[in-house]
Amino acid sequence: MRVLVTGGSGFLGINLIRHLLQRGDSVTNLDIAPFSYPDCAGRIESIQDDIRNPEAVRHSMEGADAVVHCAAALPLYSEEDIRSTDIQGTRNVIDEARRRGVRRFVHISSTAVYGVPEVHPIYEDHPLVGVGAYGTAKIEAEEVVRGYRNETTDVTILRPKSFVGPERLGVFALLYDWAHTGHNFPILGPGDNPYQLMDVADLCDAIGLCLDLPGEAVDDTFNIGAGEYATLKEDFQAVLDAAGHGKRIVSIPVRPALAVLKTLEKLGMSPLYQWIYDTVFRESFVSIDKAQRQLGFAPRYSNQDALVRNYRWYVDNLESFQDTSGVSHRVPWKQGLLSLAKVFF
């Protein structure tokens, strides 16, 4: 199978490309960022351009049997970039896929489309409530791709929980940095809330199933997440234990912390955005029953497996990114004033 991966230079993208190459698929990558992975150099076609450019999309999709649409502007981007990339960019990609008669289209959405639910587990028919520009754009992008479902194009929408694994930095770099440097790590509230994550390898397995199974199985929407998870405090503590400094997760009061975080976000002095700090102290888990039943999805990693695996990659590769920062999942997000809080922990 020849697969076009949009956003293949990102965290999910590179893990997916490695997964597809291991399966024996041919891969084209379309990403605004350069493709900088020596282990895949020469094994794929990589086009550095923007999904908002219809001509680039047309060129990249030549000969494609399937499309996995991972590209998105993440929450730390400007609202204009989020909407133009996540909505219009998505429309460009799926419109070209339909024009070319591409049979299989897998759209990577997010459980952020559910907002901050009060009832758990969350099923796929739960009302969609966007929080912030990113959550709203993800909902509208889903509406775009659903409109292209027809007798010739199977459209899968995957809603993964936050996923970690090799190459993942972003907001999780805060936890890994504090663990590695021997600090306790603060969380909002007591941390007794179940909070589901997942390993990127399990997400890649789910995408592979969506590429291979019959259309009647995959032409649908699925939650994807870990099958085994504990409380936020227990799962994050596994990272501190792996670091070996004897540090602990420390609970801090929710209300004053939220007031501070909201102010810092408005001032551009914190990497934490609304959806993170509004959900991290609440229960957050989805039902994966539908994916297990309909796709045969079988996650291999627990939350703790995934977090510790990611932490060990972080330590092994620290020298390559310790002086970098940005707004993607592939680089650490600037800690801003949060870095000063280390002295208290």
mmCIF file of N, CA, C and O in Angstrom, residues 55-143:
data_model
loop_
_atom_site.group_PDB
_atom_site.id
_atom_site.type_symbol
_atom_site.label_atom_id
_atom_site.label_comp_id
_atom_site.label_asym_id
_atom_site.label_seq_id
_atom_site.Cartn_x
_atom_site.Cartn_y
_atom_site.Cartn_z
ATOM 1 N N GLU A 55 -1.882 22.970 -4.084
ATOM 2 C CA GLU A 55 -0.964 22.402 -5.068
ATOM 3 C C GLU A 55 -0.020 21.399 -4.406
ATOM 4 O O GLU A 55 0.278 20.341 -4.972
ATOM 5 N N ALA A 56 0.457 21.706 -3.234
ATOM 6 C CA ALA A 56 1.317 20.774 -2.507
ATOM 7 C C ALA A 56 0.562 19.495 -2.159
ATOM 8 O O ALA A 56 1.116 18.389 -2.255
ATOM 9 N N VAL A 57 -0.690 19.634 -1.770
ATOM 10 C CA VAL A 57 -1.506 18.462 -1.459
ATOM 11 C C VAL A 57 -1.692 17.597 -2.698
ATOM 12 O O VAL A 57 -1.562 16.363 -2.645
ATOM 13 N N ARG A 58 -1.967 18.239 -3.841
ATOM 14 C CA ARG A 58 -2.139 17.476 -5.087
ATOM 15 C C ARG A 58 -0.881 16.701 -5.431
ATOM 16 O O ARG A 58 -0.940 15.512 -5.784
ATOM 17 N N HIS A 59 0.251 17.352 -5.341
ATOM 18 C CA HIS A 59 1.520 16.712 -5.686
ATOM 19 C C HIS A 59 1.823 15.540 -4.754
ATOM 20 O O HIS A 59 2.240 14.461 -5.197
ATOM 21 N N SER A 60 1.600 15.731 -3.468
ATOM 22 C CA SER A 60 1.962 14.699 -2.496
ATOM 23 C C SER A 60 1.070 13.469 -2.587
ATOM 24 O O SER A 60 1.475 12.375 -2.190
ATOM 25 N N MET A 61 -0.142 13.603 -3.122
ATOM 26 C CA MET A 61 -1.084 12.494 -3.129
ATOM 27 C C MET A 61 -1.004 11.636 -4.384
ATOM 28 O O MET A 61 -1.757 10.665 -4.530
ATOM 29 N N GLU A 62 -0.085 11.943 -5.272
ATOM 30 C CA GLU A 62 0.050 11.157 -6.502
ATOM 31 C C GLU A 62 0.339 9.692 -6.163
ATOM 32 O O GLU A 62 1.281 9.382 -5.449
ATOM 33 N N GLY A 63 -0.495 8.810 -6.670
ATOM 34 C CA GLY A 63 -0.289 7.373 -6.482
ATOM 35 C C GLY A 63 -0.708 6.832 -5.138
ATOM 36 O O GLY A 63 -0.511 5.635 -4.857
ATOM 37 N N ALA A 64 -1.299 7.640 -4.275
ATOM 38 C CA ALA A 64 -1.645 7.184 -2.922
ATOM 39 C C ALA A 64 -2.839 6.240 -2.942
ATOM 40 O O ALA A 64 -3.835 6.479 -3.629
ATOM 41 N N ASP A 65 -2.742 5.163 -2.173
ATOM 42 C CA ASP A 65 -3.868 4.253 -1.952
ATOM 43 C C ASP A 65 -4.658 4.642 -0.709
ATOM 44 O O ASP A 65 -5.829 4.296 -0.575
ATOM 45 N N ALA A 66 -3.970 5.316 0.227
ATOM 46 C CA ALA A 66 -4.606 5.696 1.491
ATOM 47 C C ALA A 66 -3.952 6.964 2.017
ATOM 48 O O ALA A 66 -2.809 7.274 1.680
ATOM 49 N N VAL A 67 -4.695 7.673 2.850
ATOM 50 C CA VAL A 67 -4.199 8.888 3.489
ATOM 51 C C VAL A 67 -4.415 8.768 4.991
ATOM 52 O O VAL A 67 -5.506 8.395 5.434
ATOM 53 N N VAL A 68 -3.372 9.071 5.755
ATOM 54 C CA VAL A 68 -3.521 9.219 7.205
ATOM 55 C C VAL A 68 -3.233 10.678 7.518
ATOM 56 O O VAL A 68 -2.107 11.147 7.364
ATOM 57 N N HIS A 69 -4.265 11.381 7.931
ATOM 58 C CA HIS A 69 -4.177 12.832 8.113
ATOM 59 C C HIS A 69 -3.882 13.156 9.572
ATOM 60 O O HIS A 69 -4.775 13.193 10.415
ATOM 61 N N CYS A 70 -2.584 13.371 9.861
ATOM 62 C CA CYS A 70 -2.133 13.694 11.224
ATOM 63 C C CYS A 70 -1.860 15.175 11.411
ATOM 64 O O CYS A 70 -1.800 15.648 12.559
ATOM 65 N N ALA A 71 -1.624 15.898 10.322
ATOM 66 C CA ALA A 71 -1.182 17.291 10.429
ATOM 67 C C ALA A 71 -2.224 18.143 11.140
ATOM 68 O O ALA A 71 -3.424 18.049 10.861
ATOM 69 N N ALA A 72 -1.753 18.981 12.046
ATOM 70 C CA ALA A 72 -2.638 19.897 12.767
ATOM 71 C C ALA A 72 -1.797 20.975 13.424
ATOM 72 O O ALA A 72 -0.629 20.755 13.762
ATOM 73 N N ALA A 73 -2.399 22.140 13.587
ATOM 74 C CA ALA A 73 -1.777 23.192 14.390
ATOM 75 C C ALA A 73 -2.234 22.979 15.826
ATOM 76 O O ALA A 73 -3.429 22.945 16.118
ATOM 77 N N LEU A 74 -1.280 22.824 16.730
ATOM 78 C CA LEU A 74 -1.565 22.466 18.110
ATOM 79 C C LEU A 74 -1.991 23.690 18.931
ATOM 80 O O LEU A 74 -1.907 24.819 18.459
ATOM 81 N N PRO A 75 -2.453 23.460 20.174
ATOM 82 C CA PRO A 75 -3.067 24.558 20.940
ATOM 83 C C PRO A 75 -2.206 25.779 21.176
ATOM 84 O O PRO A 75 -2.755 26.873 21.388
ATOM 85 N N LEU A 76 -0.875 25.669 21.158
ATOM 86 C CA LEU A 76 -0.042 26.838 21.407
ATOM 87 C C LEU A 76 0.149 27.710 20.169
ATOM 88 O O LEU A 76 0.767 28.765 20.248
ATOM 89 N N TYR A 77 -0.358 27.264 19.021
ATOM 90 C CA TYR A 77 -0.329 28.090 17.819
ATOM 91 C C TYR A 77 -1.372 29.207 17.952
ATOM 92 O O TYR A 77 -2.258 29.168 18.808
ATOM 93 N N SER A 78 -1.288 30.185 17.050
ATOM 94 C CA SER A 78 -2.286 31.256 17.051
ATOM 95 C C SER A 78 -3.645 30.705 16.608
ATOM 96 O O SER A 78 -3.715 29.696 15.898
ATOM 97 N N GLU A 79 -4.701 31.388 17.017
ATOM 98 C CA GLU A 79 -6.039 30.941 16.626
ATOM 99 C C GLU A 79 -6.193 30.926 15.105
ATOM 100 O O GLU A 79 -6.826 30.031 14.541
ATOM 101 N N GLU A 80 -5.616 31.901 14.435
ATOM 102 C CA GLU A 80 -5.695 31.944 12.969
ATOM 103 C C GLU A 80 -5.035 30.721 12.347
ATOM 104 O O GLU A 80 -5.579 30.097 11.422
ATOM 105 N N ASP A 81 -3.845 30.357 12.837
ATOM 106 C CA ASP A 81 -3.152 29.189 12.299
ATOM 107 C C ASP A 81 -3.904 27.902 12.616
ATOM 108 O O ASP A 81 -3.959 26.979 11.788
ATOM 109 N N ILE A 82 -4.473 27.828 13.817
ATOM 110 C CA ILE A 82 -5.227 26.633 14.192
ATOM 111 C C ILE A 82 -6.413 26.441 13.250
ATOM 112 O O ILE A 82 -6.634 25.349 12.708
ATOM 113 N N ARG A 83 -7.177 27.475 13.020
ATOM 114 C CA ARG A 83 -8.373 27.332 12.193
ATOM 115 C C ARG A 83 -8.028 27.096 10.721
ATOM 116 O O ARG A 83 -8.624 26.239 10.061
ATOM 117 N N SER A 84 -7.056 27.819 10.207
ATOM 118 C CA SER A 84 -6.728 27.659 8.787
ATOM 119 C C SER A 84 -6.081 26.297 8.512
ATOM 120 O O SER A 84 -6.315 25.692 7.462
ATOM 121 N N THR A 85 -5.300 25.789 9.454
ATOM 122 C CA THR A 85 -4.651 24.494 9.264
ATOM 123 C C THR A 85 -5.607 23.353 9.544
ATOM 124 O O THR A 85 -5.767 22.438 8.719
ATOM 125 N N ASP A 86 -6.244 23.389 10.704
ATOM 126 C CA ASP A 86 -7.031 22.240 11.144
ATOM 127 C C ASP A 86 -8.361 22.103 10.411
ATOM 128 O O ASP A 86 -8.903 20.993 10.323
ATOM 129 N N ILE A 87 -8.885 23.199 9.877
ATOM 130 C CA ILE A 87 -10.168 23.128 9.158
ATOM 131 C C ILE A 87 -9.940 23.200 7.647
ATOM 132 O O ILE A 87 -10.234 22.250 6.916
ATOM 133 N N GLN A 88 -9.400 24.327 7.157
ATOM 134 C CA GLN A 88 -9.215 24.462 5.718
ATOM 135 C C GLN A 88 -8.161 23.483 5.200
ATOM 136 O O GLN A 88 -8.318 22.903 4.127
ATOM 137 N N GLY A 89 -7.085 23.278 5.962
ATOM 138 C CA GLY A 89 -6.078 22.305 5.547
ATOM 139 C C GLY A 89 -6.663 20.911 5.436
ATOM 140 O O GLY A 89 -6.384 20.170 4.480
ATOM 141 N N THR A 90 -7.489 20.544 6.407
ATOM 142 C CA THR A 90 -8.160 19.237 6.359
ATOM 143 C C THR A 90 -9.061 19.143 5.141
ATOM 144 O O THR A 90 -9.106 18.114 4.441
ATOM 145 N N ARG A 91 -9.782 20.212 4.839
ATOM 146 C CA ARG A 91 -10.659 20.217 3.667
ATOM 147 C C ARG A 91 -9.838 20.023 2.376
ATOM 148 O O ARG A 91 -10.245 19.284 1.478
ATOM 149 N N ASN A 92 -8.691 20.667 2.287
ATOM 150 C CA ASN A 92 -7.835 20.505 1.108
ATOM 151 C C ASN A 92 -7.419 19.047 0.925
ATOM 152 O O ASN A 92 -7.429 18.511 -0.193
ATOM 153 N N VAL A 93 -7.031 18.402 2.035
ATOM 154 C CA VAL A 93 -6.513 17.040 1.952
ATOM 155 C C VAL A 93 -7.615 16.052 1.562
ATOM 156 O O VAL A 93 -7.448 15.239 0.656
ATOM 157 N N ILE A 94 -8.759 16.124 2.228
ATOM 158 C CA ILE A 94 -9.790 15.127 1.923
ATOM 159 C C ILE A 94 -10.468 15.419 0.580
ATOM 160 O O ILE A 94 -10.906 14.503 -0.122
ATOM 161 N N ASP A 95 -10.524 16.682 0.188
ATOM 162 C CA ASP A 95 -11.089 17.000 -1.122
ATOM 163 C C ASP A 95 -10.236 16.390 -2.237
ATOM 164 O O ASP A 95 -10.763 15.823 -3.197
ATOM 165 N N GLU A 96 -8.925 16.491 -2.102
ATOM 166 C CA GLU A 96 -8.033 15.895 -3.097
ATOM 167 C C GLU A 96 -8.114 14.381 -3.058
ATOM 168 O O GLU A 96 -8.058 13.723 -4.106
ATOM 169 N N ALA A 97 -8.267 13.802 -1.856
ATOM 170 C CA ALA A 97 -8.401 12.340 -1.756
ATOM 171 C C ALA A 97 -9.640 11.856 -2.489
ATOM 172 O O ALA A 97 -9.599 10.853 -3.219
ATOM 173 N N ARG A 98 -10.747 12.569 -2.340
ATOM 174 C CA ARG A 98 -11.965 12.165 -3.049
ATOM 175 C C ARG A 98 -11.804 12.362 -4.557
ATOM 176 O O ARG A 98 -12.221 11.515 -5.357
ATOM 177 N N ARG A 99 -11.172 13.453 -4.952
ATOM 178 C CA ARG A 99 -10.984 13.719 -6.374
ATOM 179 C C ARG A 99 -10.172 12.624 -7.041
ATOM 180 O O ARG A 99 -10.443 12.243 -8.188
ATOM 181 N N ARG A 100 -9.205 12.089 -6.311
ATOM 182 C CA ARG A 100 -8.350 11.038 -6.866
ATOM 183 C C ARG A 100 -8.918 9.633 -6.665
ATOM 184 O O ARG A 100 -8.332 8.648 -7.116
ATOM 185 N N GLY A 101 -10.015 9.526 -5.929
ATOM 186 C CA GLY A 101 -10.598 8.207 -5.691
ATOM 187 C C GLY A 101 -9.835 7.384 -4.675
ATOM 188 O O GLY A 101 -9.872 6.141 -4.725
ATOM 189 N N VAL A 102 -9.130 8.049 -3.741
ATOM 190 C CA VAL A 102 -8.430 7.324 -2.682
ATOM 191 C C VAL A 102 -9.467 6.617 -1.808
ATOM 192 O O VAL A 102 -10.403 7.229 -1.317
ATOM 193 N N ARG A 103 -9.272 5.326 -1.620
ATOM 194 C CA ARG A 103 -10.289 4.509 -0.972
ATOM 195 C C ARG A 103 -10.344 4.687 0.543
ATOM 196 O O ARG A 103 -11.401 4.671 1.157
ATOM 197 N N ARG A 104 -9.196 4.875 1.170
ATOM 198 C CA ARG A 104 -9.133 4.856 2.628
ATOM 199 C C ARG A 104 -8.563 6.166 3.164
ATOM 200 O O ARG A 104 -7.473 6.576 2.786
ATOM 201 N N PHE A 105 -9.308 6.814 4.065
ATOM 202 C CA PHE A 105 -8.892 8.083 4.662
ATOM 203 C C PHE A 105 -9.032 7.971 6.166
ATOM 204 O O PHE A 105 -10.126 7.752 6.681
ATOM 205 N N VAL A 106 -7.910 8.107 6.889
ATOM 206 C CA VAL A 106 -7.922 8.020 8.349
ATOM 207 C C VAL A 106 -7.611 9.407 8.904
ATOM 208 O O VAL A 106 -6.521 9.944 8.676
ATOM 209 N N HIS A 107 -8.558 9.963 9.622
ATOM 210 C CA HIS A 107 -8.423 11.314 10.186
ATOM 211 C C HIS A 107 -8.124 11.223 11.671
ATOM 212 O O HIS A 107 -8.895 10.616 12.431
ATOM 213 N N ILE A 108 -7.010 11.811 12.102
ATOM 214 C CA ILE A 108 -6.644 11.802 13.514
ATOM 215 C C ILE A 108 -7.240 13.025 14.188
ATOM 216 O O ILE A 108 -6.798 14.149 13.975
ATOM 217 N N SER A 109 -8.244 12.796 14.992
ATOM 218 C CA SER A 109 -8.891 13.865 15.742
ATOM 219 C C SER A 109 -8.342 13.856 17.168
ATOM 220 O O SER A 109 -7.148 13.655 17.377
ATOM 221 N N SER A 110 -9.187 14.054 18.164
ATOM 222 C CA SER A 110 -8.728 14.156 19.549
ATOM 223 C C SER A 110 -9.918 14.011 20.487
ATOM 224 O O SER A 110 -11.045 14.382 20.134
ATOM 225 N N THR A 111 -9.669 13.497 21.680
ATOM 226 C CA THR A 111 -10.745 13.480 22.672
ATOM 227 C C THR A 111 -11.002 14.874 23.231
ATOM 228 O O THR A 111 -11.928 15.063 24.028
ATOM 229 N N ALA A 112 -10.217 15.858 22.803
ATOM 230 C CA ALA A 112 -10.504 17.248 23.179
ATOM 231 C C ALA A 112 -11.855 17.694 22.638
ATOM 232 O O ALA A 112 -12.415 18.692 23.123
ATOM 233 N N VAL A 113 -12.408 16.980 21.655
ATOM 234 C CA VAL A 113 -13.721 17.348 21.110
ATOM 235 C C VAL A 113 -14.836 17.162 22.136
ATOM 236 O O VAL A 113 -15.935 17.685 21.962
ATOM 237 N N TYR A 114 -14.564 16.413 23.218
ATOM 238 C CA TYR A 114 -15.583 16.185 24.241
ATOM 239 C C TYR A 114 -15.608 17.286 25.300
ATOM 240 O O TYR A 114 -16.457 17.253 26.203
ATOM 241 N N GLY A 115 -14.669 18.223 25.227
ATOM 242 C CA GLY A 115 -14.626 19.276 26.219
ATOM 243 C C GLY A 115 -14.237 18.754 27.588
ATOM 244 O O GLY A 115 -13.276 18.002 27.732
ATOM 245 N N VAL A 116 -15.004 19.131 28.609
ATOM 246 C CA VAL A 116 -14.732 18.705 29.991
ATOM 247 C C VAL A 116 -15.977 17.963 30.497
ATOM 248 O O VAL A 116 -16.805 18.531 31.221
ATOM 249 N N PRO A 117 -16.138 16.698 30.130
ATOM 250 C CA PRO A 117 -17.361 15.962 30.469
ATOM 251 C C PRO A 117 -17.477 15.703 31.965
ATOM 252 O O PRO A 117 -16.484 15.593 32.685
ATOM 253 N N GLU A 118 -18.706 15.570 32.412
ATOM 254 C CA GLU A 118 -18.977 15.259 33.814
ATOM 255 C C GLU A 118 -19.250 13.771 34.012
ATOM 256 O O GLU A 118 -19.234 13.291 35.150
ATOM 257 N N VAL A 119 -19.518 13.041 32.928
ATOM 258 C CA VAL A 119 -19.887 11.631 33.026
ATOM 259 C C VAL A 119 -18.838 10.789 32.318
ATOM 260 O O VAL A 119 -18.400 11.117 31.214
ATOM 261 N N HIS A 120 -18.424 9.689 32.951
ATOM 262 C CA HIS A 120 -17.433 8.783 32.379
ATOM 263 C C HIS A 120 -17.901 7.339 32.536
ATOM 264 O O HIS A 120 -18.658 7.036 33.455
ATOM 265 N N PRO A 121 -17.437 6.437 31.650
ATOM 266 C CA PRO A 121 -16.555 6.707 30.510
ATOM 267 C C PRO A 121 -17.284 7.469 29.413
ATOM 268 O O PRO A 121 -18.516 7.508 29.370
ATOM 269 N N ILE A 122 -16.506 8.043 28.518
ATOM 270 C CA ILE A 122 -17.047 8.810 27.411
ATOM 271 C C ILE A 122 -17.173 7.892 26.196
ATOM 272 O O ILE A 122 -16.195 7.243 25.799
ATOM 273 N N TYR A 123 -18.358 7.860 25.609
ATOM 274 C CA TYR A 123 -18.585 7.074 24.400
ATOM 275 C C TYR A 123 -18.582 7.989 23.175
ATOM 276 O O TYR A 123 -18.685 9.216 23.292
ATOM 277 N N GLU A 124 -18.510 7.383 22.013
ATOM 278 C CA GLU A 124 -18.373 8.150 20.775
ATOM 279 C C GLU A 124 -19.577 9.035 20.477
ATOM 280 O O GLU A 124 -19.450 10.018 19.733
ATOM 281 N N ASP A 125 -20.735 8.716 21.037
ATOM 282 C CA ASP A 125 -21.923 9.536 20.779
ATOM 283 C C ASP A 125 -22.108 10.650 21.814
ATOM 284 O O ASP A 125 -23.149 11.319 21.844
ATOM 285 N N HIS A 126 -21.099 10.876 22.642
ATOM 286 C CA HIS A 126 -21.162 11.951 23.628
ATOM 287 C C HIS A 126 -21.220 13.297 22.908
ATOM 288 O O HIS A 126 -20.592 13.477 21.864
ATOM 289 N N PRO A 127 -21.951 14.280 23.429
ATOM 290 C CA PRO A 127 -21.983 15.610 22.796
ATOM 291 C C PRO A 127 -20.581 16.193 22.646
ATOM 292 O O PRO A 127 -19.717 16.001 23.506
ATOM 293 N N LEU A 128 -20.359 16.902 21.556
ATOM 294 C CA LEU A 128 -19.062 17.511 21.284
ATOM 295 C C LEU A 128 -19.087 18.966 21.740
ATOM 296 O O LEU A 128 -19.948 19.740 21.317
ATOM 297 N N VAL A 129 -18.134 19.316 22.594
ATOM 298 C CA VAL A 129 -18.071 20.659 23.167
ATOM 299 C C VAL A 129 -16.622 21.123 23.109
ATOM 300 O O VAL A 129 -15.768 20.637 23.853
ATOM 301 N N GLY A 130 -16.330 22.055 22.224
ATOM 302 C CA GLY A 130 -14.955 22.511 22.077
ATOM 303 C C GLY A 130 -14.537 23.455 23.185
ATOM 304 O O GLY A 130 -15.288 24.352 23.562
ATOM 305 N N VAL A 131 -13.327 23.241 23.714
ATOM 306 C CA VAL A 131 -12.732 24.155 24.683
ATOM 307 C C VAL A 131 -11.563 24.847 23.992
ATOM 308 O O VAL A 131 -10.594 24.207 23.598
ATOM 309 N N GLY A 132 -11.665 26.158 23.826
ATOM 310 C CA GLY A 132 -10.604 26.896 23.166
ATOM 311 C C GLY A 132 -10.619 26.703 21.656
ATOM 312 O O GLY A 132 -11.413 25.934 21.096
ATOM 313 N N ALA A 133 -9.711 27.399 20.989
ATOM 314 C CA ALA A 133 -9.665 27.374 19.524
ATOM 315 C C ALA A 133 -9.359 25.979 18.998
ATOM 316 O O ALA A 133 -9.920 25.540 17.985
ATOM 317 N N TYR A 134 -8.478 25.256 19.680
ATOM 318 C CA TYR A 134 -8.075 23.924 19.207
ATOM 319 C C TYR A 134 -9.245 22.939 19.265
ATOM 320 O O TYR A 134 -9.540 22.249 18.282
ATOM 321 N N GLY A 135 -9.921 22.868 20.417
ATOM 322 C CA GLY A 135 -11.038 21.934 20.542
ATOM 323 C C GLY A 135 -12.154 22.239 19.561
ATOM 324 O O GLY A 135 -12.735 21.333 18.956
ATOM 325 N N THR A 136 -12.447 23.517 19.372
ATOM 326 C CA THR A 136 -13.485 23.917 18.426
ATOM 327 C C THR A 136 -13.105 23.556 16.997
ATOM 328 O O THR A 136 -13.929 23.052 16.216
ATOM 329 N N ALA A 137 -11.846 23.798 16.643
ATOM 330 C CA ALA A 137 -11.391 23.486 15.286
ATOM 331 C C ALA A 137 -11.403 21.987 15.028
ATOM 332 O O ALA A 137 -11.719 21.546 13.909
ATOM 333 N N LYS A 138 -11.083 21.195 16.034
ATOM 334 C CA LYS A 138 -11.110 19.743 15.868
ATOM 335 C C LYS A 138 -12.532 19.241 15.594
ATOM 336 O O LYS A 138 -12.742 18.315 14.799
ATOM 337 N N ILE A 139 -13.501 19.843 16.247
ATOM 338 C CA ILE A 139 -14.895 19.471 15.987
ATOM 339 C C ILE A 139 -15.282 19.823 14.555
ATOM 340 O O ILE A 139 -15.885 19.010 13.832
ATOM 341 N N GLU A 140 -14.930 21.017 14.117
ATOM 342 C CA GLU A 140 -15.273 21.437 12.755
ATOM 343 C C GLU A 140 -14.540 20.594 11.713
ATOM 344 O O GLU A 140 -15.096 20.300 10.645
ATOM 345 N N ALA A 141 -13.303 20.190 12.007
ATOM 346 C CA ALA A 141 -12.568 19.335 11.074
ATOM 347 C C ALA A 141 -13.256 17.981 10.932
ATOM 348 O O ALA A 141 -13.326 17.417 9.825
ATOM 349 N N GLU A 142 -13.773 17.443 12.028
ATOM 350 C CA GLU A 142 -14.533 16.190 11.945
ATOM 351 C C GLU A 142 -15.769 16.360 11.063
ATOM 352 O O GLU A 142 -16.113 15.467 10.273
ATOM 353 N N GLU A 143 -16.447 17.479 11.199
ATOM 354 C CA GLU A 143 -17.625 17.734 10.364
ATOM 355 C C GLU A 143 -17.244 17.755 8.891
ATOM 356 O O GLU A 143 -17.987 17.259 8.029
#
